[in-house]
Amino acid sequence: MTDHPIQITVLGSGTSSGVPTIGCTCAVCASLDPRDKRLRPSILIRYDGHTVLVDTTPDFRAQALRAGIERIDAILYTHSHADHILGLDDVRPLNYRQRQAIPIYAKEETLAVIRRVFQYAFDDAPTESSIPRLNLNTIDGEPFDLFGMQFTPIRLLHGKNEILGFRFGSAAYLTDHSEIPNDSKSKLQDLDVLFLDALRHRPHPTHSTVERSLGWVKELNPRRAYFTHICHDLAHESTEAAFPSHVHLAYDGLQIEVGREN
Ligand SMILES: [Zn+2]
Ligand SMILES: [Zn+2]
Ligand SMILES: [Zn+2]
């Protein structure tokens, strides 16, 4: 562990519909274990007094209040699905507090969807309402620097879509992947912490399963692994009990400290 650790907070560990799922009375949706209550998937990364958010879920307002977020210095996007972008309008109070636009970083096709969905924020038309103030930055496969730390985009397959995960320091956050291409695996060596998608046990066309992700943990050999984007098929306690001791299910509010270097 270095003198300048990175704090990761899991803001949401659930799949696109969240857990409990609307209208469902299954054992996990009815569970009293707080770790079985999963908002939509997102993490917060804090280092050197800076705060970087990955994705703005439909639950962003509740997540920000729960985590006591007072500022966001940058937002990274994995992809443009609704469960990863729809809370973007709720950065407005942070715009007022910070008195400046918030830079966002995403692939061009993700930015195109954000420009369309939040058109009122970008059309330069006079408005009587408050709008989120954002600076758009396109990223591709190249590493980029944010406040003195390098972020490396990790190319992932989400069904037929190509999306991004991110490596930073000795951690990597990968969600919404059904496949990890070989050229990406070479960027996932010597990790202290690896987040992986693990929707459920049954196969899904655009998401990983518990079994597939356990296989990737074996192959990539991080010191610790956390599974996220979890649906209501998986009860926290009984699912995790079957894992090796360095593999966990993430849960909302989980805080992890990782080193800047390996
Ligand atoms: Zn998702
Ligand atoms: Zn359920
Ligand atoms: Zn998705």
Coordinates of N, CA and C in Angstrom, one line a residue, residues 19-251:
V19 N -32.5 -4.3 -7.2 CA -33.0 -5.3 -6.3 C -33.3 -4.6 -4.9
P20 N -34.6 -4.8 -4.4 CA -35.7 -5.6 -4.9 C -36.1 -5.1 -6.3
T21 N -36.7 -6.0 -7.0 CA -37.2 -5.7 -8.4 C -38.7 -5.4 -8.2
I22 N -39.2 -4.4 -8.9 CA -40.6 -3.9 -8.8 C -41.5 -5.1 -9.0
G23 N -42.4 -5.3 -8.1 CA -43.5 -6.3 -8.2 C -43.0 -7.7 -7.8
C24 N -41.8 -7.9 -7.4 CA -41.3 -9.3 -7.1 C -41.3 -9.6 -5.6
T25 N -41.7 -10.8 -5.3 CA -41.8 -11.2 -3.9 C -40.9 -12.3 -3.6
C26 N -39.8 -12.5 -4.4 CA -38.9 -13.7 -4.2 C -38.1 -13.5 -2.9
A27 N -37.4 -14.5 -2.5 CA -36.7 -14.5 -1.2 C -35.7 -13.4 -1.1
V28 N -35.0 -13.1 -2.3 CA -33.9 -12.1 -2.2 C -34.6 -10.7 -2.2
C29 N -35.6 -10.5 -3.0 CA -36.3 -9.2 -3.0 C -37.0 -8.9 -1.7
A30 N -37.4 -10.0 -0.9 CA -38.0 -9.8 0.4 C -37.0 -9.8 1.5
S31 N -35.7 -10.1 1.2 CA -34.6 -10.3 2.2 C -34.5 -9.0 3.1
L32 N -34.2 -9.3 4.3 CA -33.9 -8.2 5.3 C -32.4 -7.9 5.4
D33 N -31.6 -8.7 4.7 CA -30.1 -8.4 4.7 C -29.9 -7.1 3.8
P34 N -29.3 -6.1 4.4 CA -29.1 -4.8 3.6 C -28.2 -5.1 2.4
R35 N -27.4 -6.1 2.4 CA -26.6 -6.4 1.2 C -27.3 -6.9 0.1
D36 N -28.6 -7.3 0.3 CA -29.5 -7.7 -0.8 C -30.3 -6.6 -1.4
K37 N -30.0 -5.3 -0.9 CA -30.7 -4.2 -1.5 C -29.7 -3.5 -2.4
R38 N -30.0 -3.6 -3.7 CA -29.0 -3.2 -4.7 C -29.5 -2.1 -5.6
L39 N -28.9 -0.9 -5.5 CA -29.2 0.1 -6.5 C -28.4 -0.2 -7.8
R40 N -28.7 0.7 -8.8 CA -28.0 0.4 -10.1 C -26.5 0.7 -10.0
P41 N -25.7 0.0 -10.9 CA -24.3 -0.1 -10.7 C -23.5 1.1 -11.0
S42 N -22.6 1.4 -10.0 CA -21.8 2.6 -10.1 C -20.8 2.6 -9.0
I43 N -19.6 3.2 -9.2 CA -18.6 3.3 -8.1 C -18.1 4.8 -8.0
L44 N -17.6 5.1 -6.8 CA -17.0 6.4 -6.6 C -15.5 6.2 -6.3
I45 N -14.6 6.9 -6.9 CA -13.2 6.7 -6.7 C -12.6 8.0 -6.1
R46 N -12.0 7.9 -4.9 CA -11.5 9.2 -4.3 C -10.0 9.0 -4.1
Y47 N -9.2 10.0 -4.5 CA -7.8 10.0 -4.3 C -7.2 11.4 -4.3
D48 N -6.3 11.7 -3.4 CA -5.6 13.0 -3.4 C -6.6 14.1 -3.3
G49 N -7.7 13.9 -2.6 CA -8.7 15.0 -2.5 C -9.6 15.2 -3.7
H50 N -9.5 14.3 -4.7 CA -10.4 14.4 -5.9 C -11.4 13.2 -5.9
T51 N -12.5 13.5 -6.6 CA -13.6 12.5 -6.6 C -14.0 12.2 -8.1
V52 N -13.9 11.0 -8.5 CA -14.3 10.6 -9.8 C -15.4 9.6 -9.7
L53 N -16.5 9.8 -10.5 CA -17.6 9.0 -10.5 C -17.6 8.1 -11.8
V54 N -18.0 6.8 -11.6 CA -18.1 6.0 -12.8 C -19.6 5.7 -13.0
D55 N -20.2 6.3 -14.1 CA -21.6 6.2 -14.5 C -22.5 7.0 -13.6
T56 N -23.6 7.4 -14.1 CA -24.7 8.2 -13.4 C -26.0 7.4 -13.5
T57 N -26.3 6.5 -12.5 CA -27.4 5.6 -12.6 C -28.7 6.4 -12.4
P58 N -29.9 5.8 -12.6 CA -31.1 6.4 -12.3 C -31.3 6.6 -10.8
D59 N -30.4 6.0 -10.0 CA -30.4 6.1 -8.5 C -29.3 7.1 -8.1
F60 N -28.7 7.9 -9.0 CA -27.6 8.7 -8.6 C -27.9 9.7 -7.4
R61 N -29.1 10.3 -7.4 CA -29.4 11.2 -6.4 C -29.4 10.5 -5.0
A62 N -30.1 9.4 -4.9 CA -30.1 8.6 -3.6 C -28.7 8.2 -3.3
Q63 N -27.9 7.7 -4.3 CA -26.6 7.3 -4.0 C -25.7 8.4 -3.5
A64 N -25.8 9.6 -4.1 CA -25.0 10.7 -3.7 C -25.3 11.2 -2.3
L65 N -26.6 11.2 -1.9 CA -27.0 11.5 -0.6 C -26.5 10.5 0.4
R66 N -26.6 9.2 0.1 CA -26.2 8.2 1.0 C -24.7 8.2 1.3
A67 N -24.0 8.5 0.2 CA -22.5 8.4 0.3 C -21.9 9.8 0.8
G68 N -22.8 10.8 0.9 CA -22.3 12.1 1.4 C -21.5 12.8 0.3
I69 N -21.8 12.6 -0.9 CA -21.0 13.2 -2.0 C -21.2 14.8 -2.0
E70 N -20.1 15.5 -1.9 CA -20.1 17.0 -1.9 C -19.5 17.6 -3.1
R71 N -18.7 16.8 -3.9 CA -18.3 17.3 -5.2 C -17.9 16.1 -6.0
I72 N -18.0 16.4 -7.4 CA -17.6 15.4 -8.4 C -16.6 16.1 -9.3
D73 N -15.4 15.6 -9.4 CA -14.4 16.3 -10.3 C -14.5 15.8 -11.7
A74 N -15.0 14.6 -11.9 CA -15.1 14.1 -13.3 C -16.0 12.8 -13.3
I75 N -16.6 12.6 -14.4 CA -17.5 11.4 -14.6 C -17.0 10.6 -15.7
L76 N -16.8 9.3 -15.5 CA -16.4 8.4 -16.6 C -17.6 7.5 -16.9
Y77 N -17.8 7.2 -18.2 CA -18.9 6.4 -18.6 C -18.4 5.1 -19.2
T78 N -19.1 4.0 -18.8 CA -18.7 2.6 -19.3 C -19.5 2.5 -20.7
H79 N -20.7 2.9 -20.7 CA -21.5 2.8 -21.9 C -22.9 3.5 -21.7
S80 N -23.7 3.5 -22.7 CA -24.9 4.4 -22.7 C -26.2 3.7 -22.3
H81 N -26.2 2.5 -21.8 CA -27.5 1.9 -21.4 C -28.1 2.8 -20.2
A82 N -29.5 2.7 -20.2 CA -30.2 3.5 -19.3 C -29.8 3.4 -17.8
D83 N -29.4 2.2 -17.4 CA -29.0 2.0 -16.0 C -27.7 2.6 -15.7
H84 N -27.0 3.2 -16.7 CA -25.7 3.8 -16.5 C -25.6 5.3 -16.7
I85 N -26.7 5.8 -17.3 CA -26.6 7.3 -17.7 C -27.8 8.1 -17.1
L86 N -28.9 7.5 -16.8 CA -30.1 8.3 -16.6 C -30.1 9.3 -15.4
G87 N -29.2 9.2 -14.5 CA -29.2 10.1 -13.4 C -28.4 11.4 -13.6
L88 N -27.9 11.5 -14.9 CA -27.0 12.7 -15.1 C -27.5 14.0 -14.8
D89 N -28.8 14.2 -14.9 CA -29.4 15.5 -14.6 C -29.2 15.9 -13.2
D90 N -29.0 14.9 -12.3 CA -28.9 15.2 -10.9 C -27.5 15.7 -10.4
V91 N -26.7 16.0 -11.4 CA -25.4 16.7 -11.0 C -25.6 18.2 -10.9
R92 N -26.8 18.7 -11.2 CA -27.0 20.2 -11.1 C -26.6 20.8 -9.8
P93 N -27.0 20.2 -8.6 CA -26.6 20.8 -7.3 C -25.1 20.9 -7.2
L94 N -24.4 19.9 -7.8 CA -22.9 20.0 -7.7 C -22.4 21.1 -8.6
N95 N -23.0 21.3 -9.8 CA -22.6 22.4 -10.6 C -22.7 23.7 -9.8
Y96 N -23.8 23.9 -9.1 CA -24.0 25.2 -8.3 C -22.9 25.3 -7.2
R97 N -22.7 24.2 -6.5 CA -21.7 24.2 -5.5 C -20.3 24.5 -6.0
Q98 N -20.0 23.8 -7.1 CA -18.6 23.9 -7.7 C -18.4 25.1 -8.6
R99 N -19.5 25.7 -9.0 CA -19.5 26.9 -9.9 C -18.8 26.6 -11.2
Q100 N -18.9 25.4 -11.7 CA -18.2 25.1 -13.0 C -18.8 23.9 -13.6
A101 N -18.6 23.7 -14.9 CA -19.0 22.5 -15.6 C -18.2 21.3 -15.1
I102 N -18.9 20.1 -15.1 CA -18.2 18.9 -14.7 C -17.7 18.2 -16.0
P103 N -16.4 17.8 -16.1 CA -16.0 17.1 -17.3 C -16.4 15.6 -17.3
I104 N -16.9 15.2 -18.4 CA -17.3 13.8 -18.6 C -16.5 13.1 -19.7
Y105 N -16.2 11.9 -19.5 CA -15.3 11.1 -20.4 C -16.0 9.8 -20.8
A106 N -16.1 9.7 -22.1 CA -16.8 8.5 -22.7 C -16.4 8.3 -24.1
K107 N -16.7 7.1 -24.6 CA -16.5 6.8 -26.0 C -17.4 7.7 -26.8
E108 N -17.1 8.0 -28.1 CA -17.9 8.9 -28.9 C -19.4 8.4 -29.0
E109 N -19.6 7.1 -29.2 CA -21.0 6.6 -29.3 C -21.8 6.8 -28.0
T110 N -21.1 6.7 -26.9 CA -21.8 7.0 -25.6 C -22.1 8.4 -25.5
L111 N -21.2 9.3 -25.9 CA -21.4 10.8 -25.8 C -22.6 11.1 -26.8
A112 N -22.7 10.4 -27.9 CA -23.8 10.7 -28.8 C -25.1 10.4 -28.2
V113 N -25.2 9.3 -27.5 CA -26.5 9.0 -26.8 C -26.8 10.0 -25.7
I114 N -25.7 10.4 -24.9 CA -25.9 11.4 -23.9 C -26.4 12.7 -24.4
R115 N -25.8 13.1 -25.6 CA -26.2 14.4 -26.2 C -27.7 14.3 -26.7
R116 N -28.1 13.1 -27.1 CA -29.5 13.0 -27.6 C -30.5 12.9 -26.4
V117 N -30.2 12.1 -25.4 CA -31.1 11.9 -24.2 C -31.2 13.2 -23.4
F118 N -30.1 13.9 -23.2 CA -30.1 15.1 -22.4 C -29.9 16.3 -23.4
Q119 N -30.6 16.3 -24.5 CA -30.5 17.3 -25.5 C -30.6 18.8 -24.9
Y120 N -31.5 19.0 -24.0 CA -31.7 20.3 -23.4 C -30.4 20.8 -22.7
A121 N -29.5 20.0 -22.4 CA -28.2 20.4 -21.7 C -27.2 20.9 -22.7
F122 N -27.4 20.6 -24.0 CA -26.4 20.8 -25.0 C -26.9 21.7 -26.2
D123 N -28.2 22.1 -26.3 CA -28.6 22.7 -27.5 C -28.4 24.2 -27.5
D124 N -27.9 24.8 -26.4 CA -27.5 26.2 -26.4 C -28.8 27.1 -26.5
A125 N -30.0 26.5 -26.5 CA -31.2 27.4 -26.5 C -31.4 28.1 -25.2
P126 N -31.9 29.3 -25.2 CA -32.2 29.9 -23.9 C -33.1 29.1 -23.1
T127 N -32.9 29.0 -21.8 CA -33.8 28.2 -21.0 C -34.1 28.9 -19.6
E128 N -35.3 28.7 -19.2 CA -35.7 29.3 -17.8 C -35.4 28.3 -16.7
S129 N -35.1 27.0 -17.1 CA -34.8 26.0 -16.1 C -33.3 25.8 -16.0
S130 N -32.9 25.2 -14.8 CA -31.5 24.9 -14.7 C -31.2 23.6 -15.5
I131 N -30.0 23.6 -16.0 CA -29.6 22.4 -16.8 C -28.2 21.9 -16.3
P132 N -27.9 20.6 -16.4 CA -26.6 20.2 -16.0 C -25.5 20.8 -16.9
R133 N -24.4 21.3 -16.3 CA -23.3 21.9 -17.1 C -22.2 20.9 -17.2
L134 N -21.9 20.5 -18.4 CA -20.9 19.4 -18.6 C -19.9 19.8 -19.7
N135 N -18.7 19.3 -19.6 CA -17.7 19.3 -20.7 C -17.5 17.9 -21.2
L136 N -17.7 17.7 -22.5 CA -17.6 16.3 -23.0 C -16.2 16.1 -23.6
N137 N -15.7 14.9 -23.2 CA -14.3 14.5 -23.6 C -14.4 13.1 -24.2
T138 N -14.0 13.0 -25.4 CA -14.0 11.6 -26.0 C -12.8 10.8 -25.6
I139 N -13.0 9.6 -25.2 CA -11.8 8.7 -25.0 C -12.0 7.5 -25.9
D140 N -10.8 6.9 -26.2 CA -10.8 5.7 -27.0 C -10.1 4.6 -26.2
G141 N -9.1 4.0 -26.8 CA -8.4 2.9 -26.0 C -7.2 3.5 -25.2
E142 N -6.9 4.7 -25.4 CA -5.6 5.3 -24.9 C -5.8 5.7 -23.4
P143 N -4.8 5.4 -22.6 CA -4.8 5.8 -21.2 C -4.9 7.4 -21.1
F144 N -5.5 7.9 -20.1 CA -5.5 9.4 -19.9 C -5.3 9.7 -18.4
D145 N -4.9 10.9 -18.2 CA -4.6 11.3 -16.8 C -5.7 12.2 -16.3
L146 N -6.1 11.9 -15.0 CA -7.1 12.7 -14.3 C -6.5 13.1 -13.0
F147 N -6.1 14.3 -12.8 CA -5.7 14.8 -11.5 C -4.4 14.0 -11.0
G148 N -3.6 13.7 -11.9 CA -2.3 13.0 -11.5 C -2.4 11.5 -11.4
M149 N -3.5 10.9 -11.8 CA -3.6 9.4 -11.8 C -4.0 9.0 -13.2
Q150 N -3.4 7.9 -13.7 CA -3.7 7.4 -15.0 C -4.9 6.4 -15.0
F151 N -5.8 6.7 -15.9 CA -6.9 5.7 -16.1 C -6.8 5.1 -17.5
T152 N -6.8 3.7 -17.5 CA -6.7 3.0 -18.7 C -8.0 2.4 -19.1
P153 N -8.6 2.8 -20.3 CA -9.9 2.2 -20.7 C -9.6 0.7 -21.1
I154 N -10.5 -0.2 -20.7 CA -10.4 -1.6 -20.9 C -11.5 -2.0 -21.8
R155 N -11.2 -2.4 -23.1 CA -12.3 -2.8 -24.0 C -13.0 -4.1 -23.6
L156 N -14.3 -4.1 -23.6 CA -15.1 -5.2 -23.2 C -16.2 -5.5 -24.2
L157 N -16.7 -6.7 -24.3 CA -17.8 -7.0 -25.1 C -19.0 -7.2 -24.2
H158 N -20.1 -6.5 -24.5 CA -21.4 -6.5 -23.8 C -22.4 -7.0 -24.8
G159 N -22.5 -8.3 -24.9 CA -23.2 -8.9 -26.1 C -22.4 -8.4 -27.3
K160 N -23.1 -7.8 -28.3 CA -22.5 -7.4 -29.5 C -21.8 -6.0 -29.4
N161 N -22.2 -5.3 -28.3 CA -21.6 -3.9 -28.1 C -20.2 -3.9 -27.5
E162 N -19.4 -3.0 -28.0 CA -18.1 -2.8 -27.4 C -18.2 -1.7 -26.4
I163 N -17.9 -2.0 -25.1 CA -18.0 -0.9 -24.1 C -16.7 -0.8 -23.4
L164 N -16.6 0.0 -22.3 CA -15.3 0.2 -21.6 C -15.5 -0.1 -20.1
G165 N -14.4 -0.8 -19.6 CA -14.1 -0.8 -18.2 C -12.9 0.1 -18.0
F166 N -12.5 0.3 -16.7 CA -11.4 1.2 -16.4 C -10.4 0.5 -15.4
R167 N -9.1 0.7 -15.7 CA -8.1 0.4 -14.7 C -7.5 1.7 -14.2
F168 N -7.3 1.7 -12.9 CA -6.7 2.9 -12.3 C -5.9 2.4 -11.1
G169 N -4.6 2.8 -11.0 CA -3.8 2.2 -9.9 C -3.8 0.7 -10.0
S170 N -3.9 0.0 -8.9 CA -3.9 -1.4 -8.9 C -5.3 -2.0 -8.8
A171 N -6.3 -1.2 -9.3 CA -7.7 -1.7 -9.3 C -8.3 -1.6 -10.7
A172 N -9.3 -2.4 -11.0 CA -10.0 -2.3 -12.3 C -11.5 -2.5 -12.0
Y173 N -12.3 -1.7 -12.7 CA -13.8 -1.8 -12.6 C -14.3 -2.3 -13.9
L174 N -14.8 -3.5 -14.0 CA -15.4 -4.0 -15.2 C -16.8 -4.4 -14.9
T175 N -17.8 -3.8 -15.7 CA -19.2 -4.2 -15.5 C -19.8 -4.4 -16.9
D176 N -20.9 -5.0 -16.9 CA -21.7 -5.2 -18.2 C -20.8 -5.9 -19.3
H177 N -20.1 -6.9 -19.0 CA -19.4 -7.6 -20.0 C -19.8 -9.1 -20.1
S178 N -19.9 -9.6 -21.3 CA -20.2 -11.0 -21.5 C -18.8 -11.6 -21.9
E179 N -17.9 -10.8 -22.4 CA -16.6 -11.4 -22.8 C -15.5 -10.3 -22.5
I180 N -14.3 -10.8 -22.1 CA -13.1 -10.0 -21.9 C -12.2 -10.3 -23.0
P181 N -11.9 -9.5 -24.0 CA -11.0 -9.8 -25.1 C -9.6 -10.0 -24.6
N182 N -8.8 -10.8 -25.3 CA -7.5 -11.2 -24.9 C -6.6 -9.9 -24.7
D183 N -6.7 -9.0 -25.7 CA -5.9 -7.8 -25.6 C -6.2 -7.0 -24.3
S184 N -7.4 -7.1 -23.8 CA -7.7 -6.4 -22.5 C -7.2 -7.2 -21.3
K185 N -7.1 -8.5 -21.4 CA -6.6 -9.3 -20.3 C -5.2 -8.9 -20.0
S186 N -4.4 -8.5 -21.0 CA -3.0 -8.1 -20.7 C -2.9 -6.9 -19.9
K187 N -4.0 -6.1 -19.9 CA -4.0 -4.8 -19.1 C -4.5 -5.1 -17.7
L188 N -4.8 -6.3 -17.3 CA -5.5 -6.7 -16.1 C -4.6 -7.6 -15.2
Q189 N -3.3 -7.4 -15.4 CA -2.3 -8.2 -14.6 C -1.9 -7.4 -13.4
D190 N -1.5 -8.2 -12.3 CA -1.0 -7.6 -11.1 C -2.0 -6.7 -10.4
L191 N -3.2 -7.1 -10.4 CA -4.3 -6.2 -9.7 C -4.4 -6.6 -8.3
D192 N -4.6 -5.5 -7.5 CA -5.0 -5.7 -6.1 C -6.5 -6.0 -6.0
V193 N -7.3 -5.2 -6.8 CA -8.7 -5.4 -6.7 C -9.3 -5.4 -8.2
L194 N -10.1 -6.4 -8.4 CA -10.8 -6.5 -9.7 C -12.3 -6.7 -9.5
F195 N -13.1 -5.7 -10.1 CA -14.5 -5.8 -10.1 C -14.9 -6.5 -11.5
L196 N -15.8 -7.5 -11.4 CA -16.4 -8.1 -12.6 C -17.9 -8.2 -12.5
D197 N -18.5 -8.2 -13.7 CA -19.9 -8.5 -13.8 C -20.2 -9.9 -13.4
A198 N -21.3 -10.1 -12.6 CA -21.7 -11.5 -12.4 C -23.2 -11.4 -12.1
L199 N -24.0 -11.4 -13.2 CA -25.4 -11.2 -13.1 C -26.2 -12.2 -12.2
R200 N -25.8 -13.5 -12.5 CA -26.6 -14.6 -11.9 C -25.9 -15.9 -12.3
H201 N -26.5 -17.1 -12.0 CA -25.9 -18.3 -12.4 C -26.2 -18.7 -13.9
R202 N -27.5 -18.4 -14.2 CA -27.9 -18.8 -15.6 C -27.3 -17.9 -16.6
P203 N -26.9 -18.5 -17.8 CA -26.3 -17.7 -18.9 C -27.2 -16.5 -19.3
H204 N -26.6 -15.5 -19.8 CA -27.3 -14.3 -20.3 C -26.5 -13.8 -21.5
P205 N -27.2 -13.3 -22.6 CA -26.5 -13.0 -23.8 C -25.5 -11.8 -23.7
T206 N -25.8 -10.9 -22.7 CA -24.9 -9.7 -22.6 C -24.2 -9.5 -21.3
H207 N -24.3 -10.5 -20.4 CA -23.7 -10.4 -19.1 C -22.9 -11.6 -18.7
S208 N -22.0 -11.5 -17.8 CA -21.3 -12.6 -17.3 C -22.1 -13.3 -16.2
T209 N -21.7 -14.5 -15.9 CA -22.3 -15.3 -14.8 C -21.3 -15.5 -13.7
V210 N -21.8 -15.9 -12.5 CA -20.9 -16.2 -11.4 C -19.8 -17.2 -11.8
E211 N -20.2 -18.2 -12.6 CA -19.2 -19.3 -12.9 C -18.2 -18.7 -13.9
R212 N -18.6 -17.9 -14.9 CA -17.6 -17.4 -15.8 C -16.7 -16.4 -15.1
S213 N -17.2 -15.6 -14.3 CA -16.4 -14.6 -13.6 C -15.4 -15.3 -12.6
L214 N -15.9 -16.4 -12.0 CA -14.9 -17.1 -11.1 C -13.8 -17.7 -12.0
G215 N -14.1 -18.1 -13.2 CA -13.0 -18.5 -14.1 C -12.1 -17.4 -14.5
W216 N -12.6 -16.2 -14.7 CA -11.7 -15.0 -15.0 C -10.8 -14.7 -13.8
V217 N -11.4 -14.8 -12.6 CA -10.6 -14.5 -11.4 C -9.4 -15.5 -11.3
K218 N -9.7 -16.7 -11.6 CA -8.6 -17.7 -11.6 C -7.5 -17.4 -12.6
E219 N -8.0 -17.0 -13.8 CA -7.1 -16.7 -14.9 C -6.3 -15.4 -14.7
L220 N -6.9 -14.3 -14.2 CA -6.3 -13.0 -14.0 C -5.6 -12.9 -12.7
N221 N -6.0 -13.7 -11.7 CA -5.4 -13.8 -10.4 C -5.2 -12.5 -9.7
P222 N -6.2 -11.7 -9.5 CA -6.1 -10.5 -8.7 C -6.1 -10.9 -7.2
R223 N -5.5 -10.0 -6.3 CA -5.5 -10.4 -4.9 C -6.9 -10.4 -4.3
R224 N -7.8 -9.5 -4.8 CA -9.2 -9.6 -4.3 C -10.1 -9.4 -5.5
A225 N -11.3 -10.0 -5.5 CA -12.2 -9.8 -6.6 C -13.6 -9.5 -6.0
Y226 N -14.4 -8.6 -6.6 CA -15.7 -8.3 -6.2 C -16.6 -8.4 -7.4
F227 N -17.8 -9.1 -7.3 CA -18.7 -9.2 -8.4 C -19.8 -8.2 -8.2
T228 N -20.3 -7.6 -9.3 CA -21.3 -6.6 -9.3 C -22.3 -6.8 -10.4
H229 N -23.3 -5.8 -10.6 CA -24.4 -5.9 -11.6 C -25.2 -7.2 -11.3
I230 N -25.6 -7.4 -10.0 CA -26.1 -8.6 -9.5 C -27.7 -8.5 -9.5
C231 N -28.3 -9.6 -10.0 CA -29.8 -9.6 -10.0 C -30.3 -10.4 -8.8
H232 N -31.6 -10.5 -8.8 CA -32.3 -11.1 -7.6 C -32.2 -12.6 -7.5
D233 N -31.5 -13.2 -8.4 CA -31.2 -14.7 -8.3 C -30.2 -15.0 -7.2
L234 N -29.4 -14.0 -6.8 CA -28.3 -14.2 -5.9 C -28.5 -13.6 -4.5
A235 N -28.7 -14.4 -3.5 CA -28.7 -13.9 -2.1 C -27.3 -13.7 -1.7
H236 N -27.0 -12.6 -1.0 CA -25.6 -12.2 -0.7 C -24.9 -13.3 0.1
E237 N -25.5 -13.6 1.2 CA -24.8 -14.5 2.2 C -24.5 -15.9 1.6
S238 N -25.5 -16.5 1.1 CA -25.3 -17.9 0.7 C -24.5 -18.0 -0.6
T239 N -24.6 -17.0 -1.4 CA -23.8 -17.0 -2.7 C -22.3 -16.8 -2.3
E240 N -22.0 -15.8 -1.5 CA -20.6 -15.6 -1.2 C -20.0 -16.7 -0.4
A241 N -20.8 -17.4 0.4 CA -20.3 -18.5 1.2 C -19.6 -19.6 0.4
A242 N -20.1 -19.7 -0.9 CA -19.5 -20.7 -1.8 C -18.3 -20.3 -2.5
F243 N -17.8 -19.0 -2.3 CA -16.7 -18.5 -3.1 C -15.4 -18.8 -2.3
P244 N -14.2 -18.8 -3.1 CA -12.9 -18.7 -2.4 C -12.8 -17.5 -1.6
S245 N -11.9 -17.5 -0.6 CA -11.9 -16.4 0.4 C -11.6 -15.0 -0.1
H246 N -10.9 -15.0 -1.3 CA -10.5 -13.7 -1.9 C -11.6 -13.2 -2.9
V247 N -12.7 -13.8 -3.0 CA -13.7 -13.4 -3.9 C -15.0 -13.1 -3.2
H248 N -15.6 -11.9 -3.5 CA -16.8 -11.4 -2.8 C -17.8 -11.0 -3.7
L249 N -19.1 -10.9 -3.2 CA -20.1 -10.1 -3.9 C -20.0 -8.7 -3.4
A250 N -20.0 -7.8 -4.3 CA -20.0 -6.3 -3.9 C -21.4 -6.1 -3.3
Y251 N -21.5 -5.0 -2.5 CA -22.8 -4.6 -2.0 C -22.7 -3.1 -1.9

